[in-house]
Short mmCIF file of C-alpha atoms in Angstrom, two decimals:
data_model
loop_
_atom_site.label_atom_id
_atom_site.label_comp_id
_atom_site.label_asym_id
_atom_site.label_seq_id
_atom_site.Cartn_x
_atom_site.Cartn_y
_atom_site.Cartn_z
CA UNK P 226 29.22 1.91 171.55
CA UNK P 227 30.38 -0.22 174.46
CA UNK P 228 33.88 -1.96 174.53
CA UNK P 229 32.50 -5.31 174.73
CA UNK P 230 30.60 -4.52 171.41
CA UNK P 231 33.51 -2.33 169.80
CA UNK P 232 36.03 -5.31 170.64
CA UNK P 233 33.38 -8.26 169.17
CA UNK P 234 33.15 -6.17 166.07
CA UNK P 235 36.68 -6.23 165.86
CA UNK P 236 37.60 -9.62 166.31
CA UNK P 237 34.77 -10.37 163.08
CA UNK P 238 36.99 -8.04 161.48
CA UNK P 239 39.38 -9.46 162.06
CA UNK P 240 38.17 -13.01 161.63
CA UNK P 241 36.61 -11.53 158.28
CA UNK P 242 39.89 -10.62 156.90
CA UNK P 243 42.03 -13.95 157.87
CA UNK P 244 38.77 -15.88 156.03
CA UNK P 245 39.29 -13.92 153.18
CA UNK P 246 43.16 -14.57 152.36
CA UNK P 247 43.25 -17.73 153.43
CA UNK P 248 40.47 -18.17 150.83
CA UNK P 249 42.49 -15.86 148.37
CA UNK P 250 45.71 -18.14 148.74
CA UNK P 251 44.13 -21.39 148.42
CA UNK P 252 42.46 -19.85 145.33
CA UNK P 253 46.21 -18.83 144.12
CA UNK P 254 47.46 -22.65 145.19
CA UNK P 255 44.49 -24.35 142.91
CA UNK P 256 45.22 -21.95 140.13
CA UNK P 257 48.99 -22.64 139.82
CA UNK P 258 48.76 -26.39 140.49
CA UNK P 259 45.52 -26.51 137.67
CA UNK P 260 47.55 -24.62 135.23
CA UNK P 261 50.72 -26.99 136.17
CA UNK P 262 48.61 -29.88 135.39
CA UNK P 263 48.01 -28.65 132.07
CA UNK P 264 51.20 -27.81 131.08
CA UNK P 265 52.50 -30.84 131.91
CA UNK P 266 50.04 -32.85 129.75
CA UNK P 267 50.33 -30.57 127.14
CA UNK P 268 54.26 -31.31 127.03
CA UNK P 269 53.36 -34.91 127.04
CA UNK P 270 51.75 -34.66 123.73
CA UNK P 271 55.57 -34.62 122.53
CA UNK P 272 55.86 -38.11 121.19
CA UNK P 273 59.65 -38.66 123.06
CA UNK P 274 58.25 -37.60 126.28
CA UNK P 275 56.99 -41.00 127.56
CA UNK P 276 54.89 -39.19 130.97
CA UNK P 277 53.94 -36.45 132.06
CA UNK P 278 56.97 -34.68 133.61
CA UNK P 279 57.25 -32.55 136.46
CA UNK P 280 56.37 -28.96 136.01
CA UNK P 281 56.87 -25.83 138.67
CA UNK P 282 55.38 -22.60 137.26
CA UNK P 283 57.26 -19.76 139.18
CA UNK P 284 55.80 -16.59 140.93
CA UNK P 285 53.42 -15.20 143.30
CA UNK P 286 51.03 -14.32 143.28
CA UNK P 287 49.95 -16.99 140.44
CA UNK P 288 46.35 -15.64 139.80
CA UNK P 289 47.72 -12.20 138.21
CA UNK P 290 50.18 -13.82 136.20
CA UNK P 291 47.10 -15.92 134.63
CA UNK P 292 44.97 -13.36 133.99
CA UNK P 293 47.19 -11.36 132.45
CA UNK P 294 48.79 -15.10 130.39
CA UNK P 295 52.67 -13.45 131.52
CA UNK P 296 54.08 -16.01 133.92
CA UNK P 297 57.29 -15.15 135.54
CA UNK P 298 58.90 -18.40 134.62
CA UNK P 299 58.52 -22.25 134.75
CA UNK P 300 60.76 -25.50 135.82
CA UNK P 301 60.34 -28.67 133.60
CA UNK P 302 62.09 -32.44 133.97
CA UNK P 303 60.93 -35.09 132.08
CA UNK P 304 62.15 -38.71 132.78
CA UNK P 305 62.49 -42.13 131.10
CA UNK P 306 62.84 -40.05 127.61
CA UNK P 307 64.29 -42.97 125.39
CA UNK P 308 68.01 -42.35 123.97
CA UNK P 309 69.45 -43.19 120.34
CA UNK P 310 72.46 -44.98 119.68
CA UNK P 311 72.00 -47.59 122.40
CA UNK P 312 72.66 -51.17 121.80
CA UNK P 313 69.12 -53.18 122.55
CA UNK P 314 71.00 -56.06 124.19
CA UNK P 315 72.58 -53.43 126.81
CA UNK P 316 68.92 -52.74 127.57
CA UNK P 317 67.51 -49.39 126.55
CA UNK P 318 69.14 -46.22 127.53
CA UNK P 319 66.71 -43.15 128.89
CA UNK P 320 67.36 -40.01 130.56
CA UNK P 321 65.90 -36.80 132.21
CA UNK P 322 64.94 -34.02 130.45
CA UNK P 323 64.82 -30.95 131.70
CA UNK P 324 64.35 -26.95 131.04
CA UNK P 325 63.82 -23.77 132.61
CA UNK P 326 62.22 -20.99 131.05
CA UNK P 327 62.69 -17.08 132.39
CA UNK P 328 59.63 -14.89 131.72
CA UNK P 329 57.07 -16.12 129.36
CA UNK P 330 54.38 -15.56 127.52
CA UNK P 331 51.53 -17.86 126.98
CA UNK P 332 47.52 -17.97 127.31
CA UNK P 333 45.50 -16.37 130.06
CA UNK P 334 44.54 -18.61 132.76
CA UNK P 335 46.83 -21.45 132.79
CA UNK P 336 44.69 -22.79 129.41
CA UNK P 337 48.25 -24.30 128.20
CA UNK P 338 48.00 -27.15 124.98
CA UNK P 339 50.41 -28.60 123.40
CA UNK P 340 50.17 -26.35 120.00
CA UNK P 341 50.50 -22.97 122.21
CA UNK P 342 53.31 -20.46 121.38
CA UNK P 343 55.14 -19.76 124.52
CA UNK P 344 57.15 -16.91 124.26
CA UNK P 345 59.87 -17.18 126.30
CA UNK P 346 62.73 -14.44 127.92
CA UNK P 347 65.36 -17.49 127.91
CA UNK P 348 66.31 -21.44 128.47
CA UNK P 349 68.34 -22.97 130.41
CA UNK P 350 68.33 -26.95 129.14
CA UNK P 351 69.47 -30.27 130.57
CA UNK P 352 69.84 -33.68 129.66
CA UNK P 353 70.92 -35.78 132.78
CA UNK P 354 71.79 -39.31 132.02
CA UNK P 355 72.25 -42.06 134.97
CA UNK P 356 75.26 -44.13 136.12
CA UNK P 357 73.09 -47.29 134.76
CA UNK P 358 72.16 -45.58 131.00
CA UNK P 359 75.88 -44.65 130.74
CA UNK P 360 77.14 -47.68 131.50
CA UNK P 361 75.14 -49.23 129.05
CA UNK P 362 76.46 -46.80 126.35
CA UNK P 363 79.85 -47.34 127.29
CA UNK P 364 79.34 -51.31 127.57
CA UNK P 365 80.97 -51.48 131.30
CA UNK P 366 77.93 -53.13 133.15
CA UNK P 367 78.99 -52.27 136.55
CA UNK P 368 79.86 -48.65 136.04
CA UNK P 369 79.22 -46.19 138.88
CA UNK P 370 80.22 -42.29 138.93
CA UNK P 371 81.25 -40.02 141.37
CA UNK P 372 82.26 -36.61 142.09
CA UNK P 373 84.90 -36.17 144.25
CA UNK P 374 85.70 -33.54 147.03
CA UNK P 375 87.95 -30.54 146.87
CA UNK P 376 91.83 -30.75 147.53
CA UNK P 377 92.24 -31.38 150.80
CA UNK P 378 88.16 -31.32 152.19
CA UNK P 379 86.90 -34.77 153.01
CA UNK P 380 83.95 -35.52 151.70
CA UNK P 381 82.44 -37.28 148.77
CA UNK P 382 81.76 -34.11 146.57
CA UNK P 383 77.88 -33.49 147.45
CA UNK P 384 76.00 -30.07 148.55
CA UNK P 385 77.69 -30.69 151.75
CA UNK P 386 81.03 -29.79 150.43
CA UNK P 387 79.95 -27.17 148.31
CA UNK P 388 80.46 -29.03 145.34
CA UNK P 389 77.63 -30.73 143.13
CA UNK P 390 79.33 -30.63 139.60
CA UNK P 391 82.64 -30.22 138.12
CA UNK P 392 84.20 -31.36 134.79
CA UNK P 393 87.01 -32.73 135.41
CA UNK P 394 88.26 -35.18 137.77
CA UNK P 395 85.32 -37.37 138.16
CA UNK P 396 85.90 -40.44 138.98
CA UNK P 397 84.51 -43.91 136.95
CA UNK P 398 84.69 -46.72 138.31
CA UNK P 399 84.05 -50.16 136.88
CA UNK P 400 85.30 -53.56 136.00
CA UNK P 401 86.69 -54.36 132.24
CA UNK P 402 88.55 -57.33 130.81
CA UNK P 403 91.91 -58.21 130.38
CA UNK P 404 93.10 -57.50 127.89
CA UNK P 405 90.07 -55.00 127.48
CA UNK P 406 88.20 -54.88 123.97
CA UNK P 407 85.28 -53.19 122.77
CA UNK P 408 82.79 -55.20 125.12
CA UNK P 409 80.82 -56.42 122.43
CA UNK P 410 81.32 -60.22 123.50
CA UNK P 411 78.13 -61.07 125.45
CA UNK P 412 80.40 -61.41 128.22
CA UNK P 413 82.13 -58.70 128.12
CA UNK P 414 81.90 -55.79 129.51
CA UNK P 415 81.88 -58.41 132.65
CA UNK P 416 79.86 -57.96 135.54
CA UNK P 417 81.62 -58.94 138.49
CA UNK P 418 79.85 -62.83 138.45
CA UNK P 419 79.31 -63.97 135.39
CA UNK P 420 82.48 -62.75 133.52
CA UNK P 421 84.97 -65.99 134.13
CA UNK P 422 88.12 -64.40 132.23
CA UNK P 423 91.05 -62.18 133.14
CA UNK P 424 89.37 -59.00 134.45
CA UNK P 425 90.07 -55.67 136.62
CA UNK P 426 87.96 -53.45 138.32
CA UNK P 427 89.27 -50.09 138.41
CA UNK P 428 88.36 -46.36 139.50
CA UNK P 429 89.51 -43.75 136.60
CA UNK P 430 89.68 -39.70 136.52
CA UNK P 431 87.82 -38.15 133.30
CA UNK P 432 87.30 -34.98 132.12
CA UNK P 433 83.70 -34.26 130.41
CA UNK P 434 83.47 -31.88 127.74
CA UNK P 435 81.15 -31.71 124.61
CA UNK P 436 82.17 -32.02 121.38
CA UNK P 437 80.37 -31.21 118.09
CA UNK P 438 76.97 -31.42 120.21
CA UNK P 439 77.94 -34.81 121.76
CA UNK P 440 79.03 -35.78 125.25
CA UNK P 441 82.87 -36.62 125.56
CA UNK P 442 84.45 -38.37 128.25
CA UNK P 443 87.82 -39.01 128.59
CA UNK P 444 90.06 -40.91 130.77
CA UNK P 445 93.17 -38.92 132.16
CA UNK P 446 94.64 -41.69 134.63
CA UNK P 447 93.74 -44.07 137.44
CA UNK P 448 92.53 -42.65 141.04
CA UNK P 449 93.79 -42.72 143.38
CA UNK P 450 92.61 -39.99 145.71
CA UNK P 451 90.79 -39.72 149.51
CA UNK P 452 87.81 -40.57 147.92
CA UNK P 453 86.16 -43.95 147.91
CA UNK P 454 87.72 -45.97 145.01
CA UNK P 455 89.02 -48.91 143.68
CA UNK P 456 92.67 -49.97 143.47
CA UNK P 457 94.41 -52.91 141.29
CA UNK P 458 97.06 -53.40 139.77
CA UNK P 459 97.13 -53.40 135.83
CA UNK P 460 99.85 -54.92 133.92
CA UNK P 461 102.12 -52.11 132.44
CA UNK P 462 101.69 -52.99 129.13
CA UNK P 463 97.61 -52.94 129.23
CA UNK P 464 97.20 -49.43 131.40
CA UNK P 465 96.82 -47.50 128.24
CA UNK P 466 94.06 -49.69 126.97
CA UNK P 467 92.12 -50.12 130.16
CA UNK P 468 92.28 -46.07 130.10
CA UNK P 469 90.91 -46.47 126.64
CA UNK P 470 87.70 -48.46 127.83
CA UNK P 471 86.93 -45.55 130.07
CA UNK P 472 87.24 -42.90 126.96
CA UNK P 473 83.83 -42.30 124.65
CA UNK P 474 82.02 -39.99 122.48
CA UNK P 475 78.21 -40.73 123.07
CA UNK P 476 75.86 -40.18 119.96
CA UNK P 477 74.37 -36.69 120.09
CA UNK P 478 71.94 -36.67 122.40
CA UNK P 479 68.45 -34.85 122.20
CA UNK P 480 67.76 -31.92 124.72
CA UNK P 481 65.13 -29.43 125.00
CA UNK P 482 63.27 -27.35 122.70
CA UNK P 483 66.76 -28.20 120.70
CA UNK P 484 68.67 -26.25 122.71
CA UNK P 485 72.49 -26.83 122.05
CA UNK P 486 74.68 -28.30 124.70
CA UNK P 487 77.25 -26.10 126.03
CA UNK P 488 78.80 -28.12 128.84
CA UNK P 489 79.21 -31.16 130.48
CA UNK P 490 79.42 -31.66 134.30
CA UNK P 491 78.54 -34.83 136.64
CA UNK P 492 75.89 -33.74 138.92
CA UNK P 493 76.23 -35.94 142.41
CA UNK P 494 76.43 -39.25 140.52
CA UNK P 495 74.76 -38.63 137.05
CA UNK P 496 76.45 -36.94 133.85
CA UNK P 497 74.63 -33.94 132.26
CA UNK P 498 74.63 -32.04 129.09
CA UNK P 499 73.62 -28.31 129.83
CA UNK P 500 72.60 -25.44 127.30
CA UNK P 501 71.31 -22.04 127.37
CA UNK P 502 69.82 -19.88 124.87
CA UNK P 503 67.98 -16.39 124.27
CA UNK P 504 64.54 -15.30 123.60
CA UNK P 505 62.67 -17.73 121.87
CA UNK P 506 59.31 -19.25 120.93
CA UNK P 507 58.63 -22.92 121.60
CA UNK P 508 55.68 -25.42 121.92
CA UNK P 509 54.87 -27.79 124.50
CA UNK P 510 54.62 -30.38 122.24
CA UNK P 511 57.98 -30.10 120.32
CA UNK P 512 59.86 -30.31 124.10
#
């Protein structure tokens, strides 16, 4: 056989073979995002789970995880679930929902429905509330949350700085009457233009914690660190109340598959529950 011929026959070898797993990984691709697709609408059928969340299956390859029905694990977040114990006049309080599953079993092919066992290695469980959904539970309309840096690292606490949670020190900020009450007056908590009383904006250090299931914050003292915050002065006789407006158990909120909140921890400038447990069997459509 000729070069010529022997070198054409091995560039359509070649050729053959690139064809062939190119075809074989966008095969894997449409399999896992199918099977996502599924899953997702199959956690939808839980009735708090207002849309179809966002759902990562992990693992490659994904076709011989399906055929066999053993995935090697899946990422789930589910916004705008609604929250009890809000006021309706604050406006209604939602937050994110999310859980990760280790190994699991569940049917072969990515067929997922809401009413399928999925037997699961672990979950890890979140439920992430926003600076707007906690300041409606804590009736300070203009609250905003932060995380600050370490001692002595500029830096406003982010992935930059090597910190995206902590549990104590994180710094509220937000404006309250004087003297402060229980912001129940229409008026009150004030936002910064329509409240025409005595009033102070201030930034506060709390620690988060969770107590008998529910979230727990509670102011330790005014900041006044390198981070961005707000200084003003409070009358001495009304510090310990304006501390007070910054202190709150929240209702117990839901979370995943009913997965028990073990800690709480801002993440960049949200608050969120988080909770782990063992082996376990759960349905899509009790997330």
């Amino acid at each position: 056989m000729s070069r010529p011929v022997v070198r054409k026959s091995l560039v359509v070898a070649v050729v053959v073979v690139v064809v062939a797993a190119v075809a074989a990984l966008l095969a894997d691709v449409a399999t896992a995002i199918r099977s996502e697709h599924r899953l997702s609408v199959a956690i939808a059928e839980s009735p708090r789970v207002p849309y179809d969340p966002e759902v990562t299956l992990a693992g490659f390859p994904f076709l011989t995880q399906a055929g066999d029905g053993r995935y090697s694990g899946v990422t789930i977040a589910a916004k705008g679930v609604e929250l009890p114990g809000c006021e309706p006049q604050r406006g209604v309080c939602r937050a994110e929902l999310g859980a990760t599953l280790g190994s699991f079993d569940g049917p072969e092919w990515g067929r997922f429905s809401g009413s399928d066992v999925l037997h699961t290695s672990s979950i890890t469980a979140y439920t992430r509330l926003d600076a707007v959904t906690l300041a409606r539970f804590m009736r300070i309309t203009d609250l905003t949350l932060s995380t600050p840096a370490p001692d002595g690292k500029a830096g406003g606490g982010g992935p930059q700085d090597g910190v995206v949670s902590r549990s104590e020190g994180v710094v509220l900020t937000g404006t309250v009457a004087l003297p402060p009450s229980d912001g129940l007056d229409p008026r009150d908590p004030p936002s910064a233009s329509d409240y025409d009383g005595p009033k102070v904006k201030v930034s506060v250090a709390v620690d988060l914690s969770v107590t008998d299931g529910a979230l727990r914050i509670r102011a330790t003292d005014f900041y006044t660190g390198p981070e961005r915050h707000v200084a003003a002065d409070v009358p001495a006789g009304m510090r310990a109340a304006v501390l007070e407006r910054f202190s709150m158990t929240l209702p117990r909120l839901p979370m995943a598959w009913g997965v028990e909140p073990e800690r709480a921890e801002s993440f960049g400038g949200d608050i969120q529950l988080v909770g782990a447990s063992g082996p376990a069997g759960v349905l899509p459509d009790e997330f």
